[in-house]
Amino acid sequence: MRGWFDQAVGGLPRQFWLLWTGTLVNRVGSFVVIFLAIYLTGERHFSQSQAGLVIGLYGVGGALGTTVGGVLADRWGRKPTMLTAQFGAAALMLALGFAHHYGQILAVTFLLGFFSEAVRPAFSAMMVDVVPDRDRVRAFSLNYWAINLGFALAAVGAGLAAKVDYLLLFVVDAGTTLATALICLIFIKETQPSRTAVRPPRGEAGGLITVLRDRVFVTYLLVSVGGIVVMMQHLSTLPIAMTAEGLSAATYGWVIAVNGVLIVVGQLFVPKLIEKRDPARVLALGSLIIGVGFGLNALAHASWFFALSVIIWTLGEMIQSPSNATTVAALSPAALRGRYQGLNSLSWSAGTALAPIAGGFTQQHLGNAALWIGCFLVCALVALGHILSGPSRRRRIASLGVTAPVLPEPIADVPAVAEPVADPPAKLPTR
């Protein structure tokens, strides 16, 4: 066990662990997004479609935020972009808690999405900066582990806080976001590569247009969006479906916490399971498992069955997430790392915006069974897309000179990783 533990967590730079700590603190208090659908339909008495529009506007704001955040991460720097986004998100989280009118909630939610998601490209780029190629599968898995440990605690804590007062959800969320910003301000160093040391490829301007012209990368994102739309149903239509079955908000909190608990227990074993395997096939398999899990909700009427479906799609999520992160990192040229990470985050924001709108419409007009069967079919198409586009991604990664991400040999044989200096260095996640 000690040898496995050393191989799983040893040899990573100090700055990675600071980023990891900030992730954990922030996620432990991520109450609002988990319970936003229940809050809007239960406490504020909005319809399913109105709630879907609010959550969708969060995604629209996030789409703009990730685009701007990716550009700023490359031009302005990783750290100032992160600080601006985090302090802004903390203030807007409190503002949303005190907003009552539908128009106010729409406006504040849009701005909250912008600032909350603007931090992701800078965070992701910083983690890629500081973690060498050979350690990225481990680093991404560890960061994903922290995200889900925090998510599991947040799901349970949010359910308890909602029983006391819904305003408490917003206060705690704002407080942990502020704490993460202070960790960044005090302890984390800038890692943006020197502009003179790393330049865009010859003949390319290095802007967003260059990234959008990368057909291999854009195709990968378009394929992935379908899976994101399905995954995000656990925050929008799933809680509504469970409450329609007579289950309480606290029950939803415990059921969805199964996702985080399972990842916390098993995620550190995933890198060894998927190492040296074709990432495209891993992504395809993960998509199919996710589709089966969500599809089973068509038969669910009791809390234990909903929990079983969560277990199944979580297994798919566990093997898919590290492969997704390493694929994006491998396809990103160093000079455009922030922009590539920004466009990747944009795909998540687009999926987050589309998921509650499409899911809420389907749920309201066609019913829950049609929604969950549709989720399975979408995931099957995503899996096929990954298989068909996998060869072109492998050729692109080879042309960039990036070695396939594998785990190191026993940690004693791995050279020590030098502490990053001011110019060079790191990466992230998300869910």
Short mmCIF file of C-alpha atoms in Angstrom, two decimals:
data_model
loop_
_atom_site.label_atom_id
_atom_site.label_comp_id
_atom_site.label_asym_id
_atom_site.label_seq_id
_atom_site.Cartn_x
_atom_site.Cartn_y
_atom_site.Cartn_z
CA MET A 1 0.00 0.00 0.00
CA ARG A 2 2.84 2.39 0.80
CA GLY A 3 4.43 1.77 -2.59
CA TRP A 4 1.11 2.32 -4.35
CA PHE A 5 0.49 5.50 -2.34
CA ASP A 6 3.94 6.87 -3.20
CA GLN A 7 3.38 6.13 -6.87
CA ALA A 8 -0.09 7.75 -6.78
CA VAL A 9 0.83 11.02 -5.03
CA GLY A 10 4.61 11.31 -4.84
CA GLY A 11 6.90 13.53 -6.88
CA LEU A 12 4.41 16.28 -7.76
CA PRO A 13 5.50 19.93 -7.38
CA ARG A 14 4.46 22.09 -4.43
CA GLN A 15 2.43 24.47 -6.58
CA PHE A 16 0.26 21.59 -7.74
CA TRP A 17 -0.66 20.81 -4.13
CA LEU A 18 -1.55 24.45 -3.51
CA LEU A 19 -3.88 24.34 -6.51
CA TRP A 20 -5.24 21.03 -5.24
CA THR A 21 -5.95 22.54 -1.82
CA GLY A 22 -7.75 25.49 -3.36
CA THR A 23 -9.87 23.10 -5.42
CA LEU A 24 -10.85 21.10 -2.33
CA VAL A 25 -11.75 24.18 -0.26
CA ASN A 26 -13.85 25.65 -3.05
CA ARG A 27 -15.70 22.41 -3.81
CA VAL A 28 -16.54 21.68 -0.18
CA GLY A 29 -18.67 24.82 -0.21
CA SER A 30 -20.12 24.49 -3.71
CA PHE A 31 -23.68 24.40 -2.42
CA VAL A 32 -25.58 26.62 -4.82
CA VAL A 33 -25.17 24.87 -8.18
CA ILE A 34 -26.15 21.52 -6.64
CA PHE A 35 -29.45 22.81 -5.25
CA LEU A 36 -30.22 25.65 -7.63
CA ALA A 37 -32.98 23.76 -9.49
CA ILE A 38 -34.71 22.81 -6.23
CA TYR A 39 -34.25 26.32 -4.84
CA LEU A 40 -35.82 27.96 -7.90
CA THR A 41 -38.80 25.59 -8.18
CA GLY A 42 -39.38 25.06 -4.45
CA GLU A 43 -38.38 28.23 -2.61
CA ARG A 44 -39.01 30.75 -5.43
CA HIS A 45 -41.91 28.82 -7.03
CA PHE A 46 -40.71 29.16 -10.63
CA SER A 47 -41.78 26.64 -13.27
CA GLN A 48 -39.48 23.94 -14.61
CA SER A 49 -38.94 25.92 -17.80
CA GLN A 50 -38.17 29.11 -15.87
CA ALA A 51 -35.70 27.26 -13.68
CA GLY A 52 -34.12 25.72 -16.77
CA LEU A 53 -33.69 29.17 -18.29
CA VAL A 54 -31.96 30.49 -15.16
CA ILE A 55 -29.56 27.55 -15.04
CA GLY A 56 -29.06 27.87 -18.78
CA LEU A 57 -28.12 31.54 -18.39
CA TYR A 58 -25.45 30.47 -15.93
CA GLY A 59 -24.05 28.37 -18.77
CA VAL A 60 -24.27 31.24 -21.26
CA GLY A 61 -22.40 33.52 -18.88
CA GLY A 62 -19.90 30.74 -18.31
CA ALA A 63 -19.38 30.35 -22.05
CA LEU A 64 -18.39 34.00 -22.34
CA GLY A 65 -16.36 33.79 -19.15
CA THR A 66 -14.25 30.86 -20.28
CA THR A 67 -13.56 32.52 -23.63
CA VAL A 68 -12.43 35.77 -22.02
CA GLY A 69 -10.64 33.90 -19.23
CA GLY A 70 -8.64 31.83 -21.71
CA VAL A 71 -7.43 34.90 -23.59
CA LEU A 72 -6.58 36.74 -20.36
CA ALA A 73 -4.69 33.72 -19.01
CA ASP A 74 -2.31 33.93 -22.00
CA ARG A 75 -2.11 37.74 -22.24
CA TRP A 76 -2.58 39.04 -18.70
CA GLY A 77 -1.35 36.03 -16.73
CA ARG A 78 -2.78 33.02 -14.89
CA LYS A 79 -2.80 34.47 -11.38
CA PRO A 80 -4.43 37.90 -11.99
CA THR A 81 -7.14 36.22 -14.09
CA MET A 82 -7.87 33.73 -11.31
CA LEU A 83 -7.98 36.39 -8.60
CA THR A 84 -10.32 38.70 -10.53
CA ALA A 85 -12.69 35.84 -11.32
CA GLN A 86 -12.72 34.41 -7.79
CA PHE A 87 -13.32 37.68 -5.94
CA GLY A 88 -16.05 38.59 -8.43
CA ALA A 89 -17.74 35.20 -8.08
CA ALA A 90 -17.79 35.45 -4.27
CA ALA A 91 -19.55 38.84 -4.37
CA LEU A 92 -22.08 37.69 -6.99
CA MET A 93 -22.88 34.52 -5.03
CA LEU A 94 -24.06 36.66 -2.11
CA ALA A 95 -26.00 38.92 -4.47
CA LEU A 96 -27.86 35.91 -5.90
CA GLY A 97 -28.87 34.81 -2.42
CA PHE A 98 -30.55 38.18 -1.78
CA ALA A 99 -32.18 38.44 -5.24
CA HIS A 100 -35.94 37.77 -5.27
CA HIS A 101 -37.38 38.99 -8.57
CA TYR A 102 -37.02 36.76 -11.61
CA GLY A 103 -35.29 39.44 -13.67
CA GLN A 104 -32.74 40.06 -10.91
CA ILE A 105 -32.03 36.35 -10.60
CA LEU A 106 -31.53 36.04 -14.36
CA ALA A 107 -29.06 38.95 -14.47
CA VAL A 108 -27.05 37.91 -11.40
CA THR A 109 -26.93 34.26 -12.47
CA PHE A 110 -25.56 35.28 -15.87
CA LEU A 111 -22.78 37.36 -14.24
CA LEU A 112 -22.08 34.62 -11.71
CA GLY A 113 -21.61 32.13 -14.54
CA PHE A 114 -19.21 34.54 -16.25
CA PHE A 115 -16.94 35.05 -13.24
CA SER A 116 -17.17 31.48 -11.89
CA GLU A 117 -16.15 29.92 -15.19
CA ALA A 118 -13.54 32.54 -16.16
CA VAL A 119 -11.19 31.05 -13.58
CA ARG A 120 -11.12 27.58 -15.18
CA PRO A 121 -8.85 28.20 -18.21
CA ALA A 122 -6.25 29.98 -16.06
CA PHE A 123 -6.40 27.24 -13.44
CA SER A 124 -6.12 24.51 -16.08
CA ALA A 125 -3.25 26.24 -17.86
CA MET A 126 -1.40 26.74 -14.58
CA MET A 127 -1.65 23.05 -13.72
CA VAL A 128 -0.37 22.05 -17.16
CA ASP A 129 2.46 24.58 -16.70
CA VAL A 130 3.77 23.00 -13.50
CA VAL A 131 3.09 19.29 -14.05
CA PRO A 132 5.34 17.46 -16.56
CA ASP A 133 3.82 15.23 -19.26
CA ARG A 134 4.62 11.97 -17.52
CA ASP A 135 2.76 12.96 -14.33
CA ARG A 136 -0.39 14.50 -15.81
CA VAL A 137 -2.64 11.45 -15.61
CA ARG A 138 -1.82 11.21 -11.89
CA ALA A 139 -2.20 14.94 -11.34
CA PHE A 140 -5.54 15.17 -13.14
CA SER A 141 -6.84 12.14 -11.24
CA LEU A 142 -5.76 13.63 -7.91
CA ASN A 143 -7.38 16.95 -8.73
CA TYR A 144 -10.54 15.19 -9.87
CA TRP A 145 -10.44 13.24 -6.60
CA ALA A 146 -10.35 16.53 -4.65
CA ILE A 147 -13.23 17.93 -6.72
CA ASN A 148 -15.41 14.95 -5.88
CA LEU A 149 -14.42 14.71 -2.24
CA GLY A 150 -15.57 18.30 -1.94
CA PHE A 151 -18.66 17.55 -4.03
CA ALA A 152 -19.67 14.64 -1.79
CA LEU A 153 -19.32 16.77 1.35
CA ALA A 154 -21.09 19.68 -0.34
CA ALA A 155 -24.05 17.56 -1.45
CA VAL A 156 -24.69 16.36 2.10
CA GLY A 157 -23.95 19.74 3.68
CA ALA A 158 -26.16 21.59 1.22
CA GLY A 159 -29.08 19.28 1.99
CA LEU A 160 -28.72 20.01 5.70
CA ALA A 161 -28.22 23.75 5.14
CA ALA A 162 -31.34 23.91 2.94
CA LYS A 163 -33.39 22.63 5.88
CA VAL A 164 -32.20 25.57 7.98
CA ASP A 165 -32.32 28.41 5.46
CA TYR A 166 -31.65 28.52 1.72
CA LEU A 167 -29.69 31.76 2.20
CA LEU A 168 -27.08 29.73 4.09
CA LEU A 169 -26.27 27.92 0.82
CA PHE A 170 -25.20 31.19 -0.80
CA VAL A 171 -23.26 32.46 2.23
CA VAL A 172 -21.18 29.30 2.61
CA ASP A 173 -20.52 29.08 -1.12
CA ALA A 174 -19.35 32.70 -1.22
CA GLY A 175 -17.12 32.12 1.82
CA THR A 176 -15.29 29.12 0.35
CA THR A 177 -14.82 30.92 -2.97
CA LEU A 178 -13.26 33.82 -1.06
CA ALA A 179 -11.01 31.41 0.86
CA THR A 180 -9.79 29.91 -2.43
CA ALA A 181 -9.03 33.40 -3.75
CA LEU A 182 -6.95 34.15 -0.63
CA ILE A 183 -4.95 30.93 -1.09
CA CYS A 184 -4.20 32.03 -4.64
CA LEU A 185 -3.31 35.57 -3.56
CA ILE A 186 -0.95 34.59 -0.75
CA PHE A 187 0.68 31.31 -1.78
CA ILE A 188 0.46 30.71 -5.55
CA LYS A 189 3.08 32.08 -7.94
CA GLU A 190 2.55 33.12 -11.53
CA THR A 191 3.48 30.35 -13.99
CA GLN A 192 2.81 31.90 -17.41
CA PRO A 193 5.62 30.88 -19.79
CA SER A 194 7.77 33.74 -21.07
CA ARG A 195 6.46 35.13 -24.35
CA THR A 196 9.98 35.14 -25.74
CA ALA A 197 10.57 31.53 -24.69
CA VAL A 198 7.36 30.07 -26.13
CA ARG A 199 5.94 31.42 -29.39
CA PRO A 200 2.96 30.38 -31.51
CA PRO A 201 3.71 28.13 -34.49
CA ARG A 202 5.19 29.94 -37.48
CA GLY A 203 2.63 31.76 -39.59
CA GLU A 204 -0.06 31.69 -36.88
CA ALA A 205 -1.25 34.80 -35.08
CA GLY A 206 -1.84 32.96 -31.83
CA GLY A 207 -5.38 34.21 -31.25
CA LEU A 208 -8.68 32.42 -30.78
CA ILE A 209 -9.07 32.14 -34.57
CA THR A 210 -6.02 29.88 -34.61
CA VAL A 211 -7.63 27.57 -32.06
CA LEU A 212 -10.93 27.54 -33.94
CA ARG A 213 -9.09 26.56 -37.13
CA ASP A 214 -7.72 23.46 -35.38
CA ARG A 215 -10.23 21.02 -36.82
CA VAL A 216 -8.95 18.08 -34.79
CA PHE A 217 -9.40 19.92 -31.50
CA VAL A 218 -12.75 21.48 -32.43
CA THR A 219 -14.08 18.09 -33.57
CA TYR A 220 -13.05 16.61 -30.23
CA LEU A 221 -14.95 19.34 -28.37
CA LEU A 222 -18.07 18.97 -30.52
CA VAL A 223 -18.13 15.23 -29.88
CA SER A 224 -17.66 15.79 -26.16
CA VAL A 225 -20.51 18.31 -25.83
CA GLY A 226 -23.14 15.59 -26.19
CA GLY A 227 -21.74 13.75 -23.19
CA ILE A 228 -21.59 16.96 -21.19
CA VAL A 229 -25.28 17.65 -21.86
CA VAL A 230 -26.12 14.22 -20.48
CA MET A 231 -23.84 14.53 -17.45
CA MET A 232 -25.28 17.90 -16.47
CA GLN A 233 -28.74 16.37 -16.11
CA HIS A 234 -27.73 15.34 -12.60
CA LEU A 235 -27.88 19.01 -11.58
CA SER A 236 -31.02 20.02 -13.49
CA THR A 237 -33.60 17.39 -14.41
CA LEU A 238 -32.54 14.63 -11.98
CA PRO A 239 -33.49 16.56 -8.79
CA ILE A 240 -36.82 17.53 -10.40
CA ALA A 241 -37.49 13.90 -11.37
CA MET A 242 -36.72 12.74 -7.83
CA THR A 243 -38.96 15.33 -6.17
CA ALA A 244 -41.74 14.31 -8.61
CA GLU A 245 -41.44 10.81 -7.12
CA GLY A 246 -42.09 12.27 -3.65
CA LEU A 247 -38.43 12.28 -2.55
CA SER A 248 -37.12 15.21 -0.50
CA ALA A 249 -34.29 17.63 -1.25
CA ALA A 250 -32.24 15.99 1.50
CA THR A 251 -32.76 12.58 -0.17
CA TYR A 252 -31.48 14.00 -3.45
CA GLY A 253 -28.46 15.33 -1.59
CA TRP A 254 -27.60 11.91 -0.17
CA VAL A 255 -28.20 10.14 -3.49
CA ILE A 256 -26.03 12.52 -5.50
CA ALA A 257 -23.36 12.32 -2.76
CA VAL A 258 -22.88 8.68 -3.82
CA ASN A 259 -21.19 10.10 -6.93
CA GLY A 260 -18.57 11.92 -4.91
CA VAL A 261 -18.05 9.11 -2.39
CA LEU A 262 -17.47 6.51 -5.11
CA ILE A 263 -14.94 8.74 -6.85
CA VAL A 264 -13.15 9.47 -3.57
CA VAL A 265 -12.89 5.74 -2.83
CA GLY A 266 -11.85 4.57 -6.29
CA GLN A 267 -10.41 7.42 -8.36
CA LEU A 268 -6.80 6.95 -7.23
CA PHE A 269 -6.86 3.44 -8.73
CA VAL A 270 -8.04 4.67 -12.14
CA PRO A 271 -4.65 5.87 -13.53
CA LYS A 272 -3.20 2.37 -13.24
CA LEU A 273 -6.31 0.94 -14.88
CA ILE A 274 -6.24 3.16 -17.96
CA GLU A 275 -2.51 3.74 -18.42
CA LYS A 276 -1.12 2.87 -21.86
CA ARG A 277 -4.64 2.35 -23.22
CA ASP A 278 -5.96 4.25 -26.22
CA PRO A 279 -7.61 7.42 -24.80
CA ALA A 280 -10.23 7.40 -27.58
CA ARG A 281 -11.41 3.93 -26.60
CA VAL A 282 -11.37 4.84 -22.92
CA LEU A 283 -13.51 7.91 -23.66
CA ALA A 284 -15.91 5.81 -25.76
CA LEU A 285 -16.29 3.18 -23.05
CA GLY A 286 -16.85 5.85 -20.42
CA SER A 287 -19.56 7.46 -22.56
CA LEU A 288 -21.43 4.17 -22.95
CA ILE A 289 -21.34 3.48 -19.22
CA ILE A 290 -22.61 6.99 -18.50
CA GLY A 291 -25.43 6.46 -21.01
CA VAL A 292 -26.48 3.19 -19.36
CA GLY A 293 -26.50 4.84 -15.94
CA PHE A 294 -28.69 7.75 -16.95
CA GLY A 295 -30.89 5.53 -19.10
CA LEU A 296 -31.77 3.38 -16.08
CA ASN A 297 -33.45 6.40 -14.48
CA ALA A 298 -36.39 5.64 -16.80
CA LEU A 299 -37.17 2.71 -14.48
CA ALA A 300 -36.39 4.48 -11.18
CA HIS A 301 -39.08 5.28 -8.61
CA ALA A 302 -37.27 4.74 -5.30
CA SER A 303 -34.18 6.40 -3.82
CA TRP A 304 -32.13 3.16 -3.92
CA PHE A 305 -32.70 2.78 -7.67
CA PHE A 306 -31.68 6.38 -8.32
CA ALA A 307 -28.56 5.69 -6.23
CA LEU A 308 -27.83 2.59 -8.34
CA SER A 309 -27.99 4.65 -11.53
CA VAL A 310 -25.62 7.20 -9.96
CA ILE A 311 -23.14 4.40 -9.19
CA ILE A 312 -23.17 3.22 -12.81
CA TRP A 313 -22.72 6.58 -14.52
CA THR A 314 -20.10 7.54 -11.94
CA LEU A 315 -17.96 4.58 -13.04
CA GLY A 316 -18.05 5.94 -16.59
CA GLU A 317 -17.22 9.42 -15.37
CA MET A 318 -14.24 8.11 -13.38
CA ILE A 319 -12.48 6.55 -16.37
CA GLN A 320 -13.46 9.33 -18.75
CA SER A 321 -12.34 12.42 -16.81
CA PRO A 322 -8.54 11.82 -16.67
CA SER A 323 -8.49 10.81 -20.35
CA ASN A 324 -10.38 13.97 -21.28
CA ALA A 325 -7.98 16.21 -19.35
CA THR A 326 -4.83 14.57 -20.73
CA THR A 327 -6.20 14.67 -24.29
CA VAL A 328 -6.91 18.40 -24.09
CA ALA A 329 -3.47 19.06 -22.56
CA ALA A 330 -1.73 16.98 -25.25
CA LEU A 331 -3.54 18.82 -28.07
CA SER A 332 -2.68 22.28 -26.67
CA PRO A 333 0.46 24.06 -27.97
CA ALA A 334 2.32 25.72 -25.08
CA ALA A 335 2.00 29.23 -26.51
CA LEU A 336 -1.80 28.92 -26.77
CA ARG A 337 -2.43 26.83 -23.67
CA GLY A 338 -4.80 29.29 -22.02
CA ARG A 339 -6.88 29.67 -25.18
CA TYR A 340 -7.14 25.92 -25.74
CA GLN A 341 -8.15 25.38 -22.12
CA GLY A 342 -10.60 28.26 -22.49
CA LEU A 343 -12.23 26.67 -25.53
CA ASN A 344 -12.40 23.37 -23.67
CA SER A 345 -14.11 25.12 -20.76
CA LEU A 346 -16.38 26.79 -23.30
CA SER A 347 -17.59 23.37 -24.43
CA TRP A 348 -18.47 22.58 -20.80
CA SER A 349 -20.27 25.89 -20.47
CA ALA A 350 -22.16 25.24 -23.70
CA GLY A 351 -23.18 21.82 -22.41
CA THR A 352 -24.14 23.34 -19.06
CA ALA A 353 -26.30 25.93 -20.82
CA LEU A 354 -27.93 23.44 -23.18
CA ALA A 355 -28.51 20.66 -20.64
CA PRO A 356 -31.22 22.27 -18.46
CA ILE A 357 -32.95 23.89 -21.44
CA ALA A 358 -33.10 20.74 -23.57
CA GLY A 359 -33.59 18.47 -20.57
CA GLY A 360 -36.24 20.66 -18.97
CA PHE A 361 -38.19 20.95 -22.23
CA THR A 362 -38.03 17.18 -22.81
CA GLN A 363 -39.00 16.43 -19.22
CA GLN A 364 -41.94 18.83 -19.25
CA HIS A 365 -43.39 17.90 -22.65
CA LEU A 366 -42.33 14.29 -23.29
CA GLY A 367 -41.85 12.95 -19.77
CA ASN A 368 -39.03 11.45 -17.75
CA ALA A 369 -38.86 8.15 -19.65
CA ALA A 370 -38.20 9.91 -22.96
CA LEU A 371 -35.56 12.10 -21.29
CA TRP A 372 -33.53 9.20 -19.88
CA ILE A 373 -33.78 7.03 -23.00
CA GLY A 374 -32.63 10.03 -25.01
CA CYS A 375 -29.64 10.39 -22.71
CA PHE A 376 -28.56 6.83 -23.49
CA LEU A 377 -28.86 7.39 -27.25
CA VAL A 378 -26.82 10.60 -27.09
CA CYS A 379 -24.04 8.83 -25.18
CA ALA A 380 -23.99 6.01 -27.72
CA LEU A 381 -23.45 8.57 -30.51
CA VAL A 382 -20.70 10.26 -28.47
CA ALA A 383 -18.92 6.93 -28.04
CA LEU A 384 -19.04 6.34 -31.79
CA GLY A 385 -17.67 9.85 -32.40
CA HIS A 386 -14.67 9.20 -30.14
CA ILE A 387 -13.84 5.95 -31.94
CA LEU A 388 -14.04 7.55 -35.39
CA SER A 389 -12.03 10.69 -34.50
CA GLY A 390 -9.41 8.94 -32.36
CA PRO A 391 -6.83 8.30 -35.16
CA SER A 392 -6.71 11.99 -36.17
CA ARG A 393 -6.09 13.00 -32.54
CA ARG A 394 -3.24 10.54 -32.25
CA ARG A 395 -1.61 11.95 -35.37
CA ARG A 396 -1.98 15.53 -34.09
CA ILE A 397 -0.46 14.69 -30.71
CA ALA A 398 2.46 12.96 -32.44
CA SER A 399 3.02 16.03 -34.64
CA LEU A 400 3.22 18.25 -31.54
CA GLY A 401 5.89 15.99 -30.09
CA VAL A 402 3.88 15.08 -26.99
CA THR A 403 4.54 11.65 -25.61
CA ALA A 404 1.62 9.49 -24.61
CA PRO A 405 0.77 10.08 -20.96
CA VAL A 406 1.79 7.13 -18.83
CA LEU A 407 2.43 6.61 -15.16
CA PRO A 408 6.04 6.69 -14.01
CA GLU A 409 7.90 3.67 -12.79
CA PRO A 410 8.14 3.28 -9.00
CA ILE A 411 8.70 6.71 -7.58
CA ALA A 412 12.25 6.03 -6.45
CA ASP A 413 13.33 5.81 -10.09
CA VAL A 414 11.68 9.08 -11.12
CA PRO A 415 13.92 12.15 -11.19
CA ALA A 416 12.85 14.84 -8.77
CA VAL A 417 10.67 17.55 -10.28
CA ALA A 418 12.30 20.93 -9.97
CA GLU A 419 10.29 23.63 -8.22
CA PRO A 420 8.92 26.00 -10.91
CA VAL A 421 10.62 29.34 -11.33
CA ALA A 422 8.83 32.59 -12.03
CA ASP A 423 8.57 32.16 -15.80
CA PRO A 424 7.83 28.53 -16.50
CA PRO A 425 5.14 26.05 -15.25
CA ALA A 426 0.85 24.01 -14.51
CA LYS A 427 -3.12 22.66 -15.09
CA LEU A 428 -6.62 21.64 -13.61
CA PRO A 429 -10.94 20.68 -13.73
CA THR A 430 -14.26 20.22 -13.68
CA ARG A 431 -16.66 18.28 -13.53
#
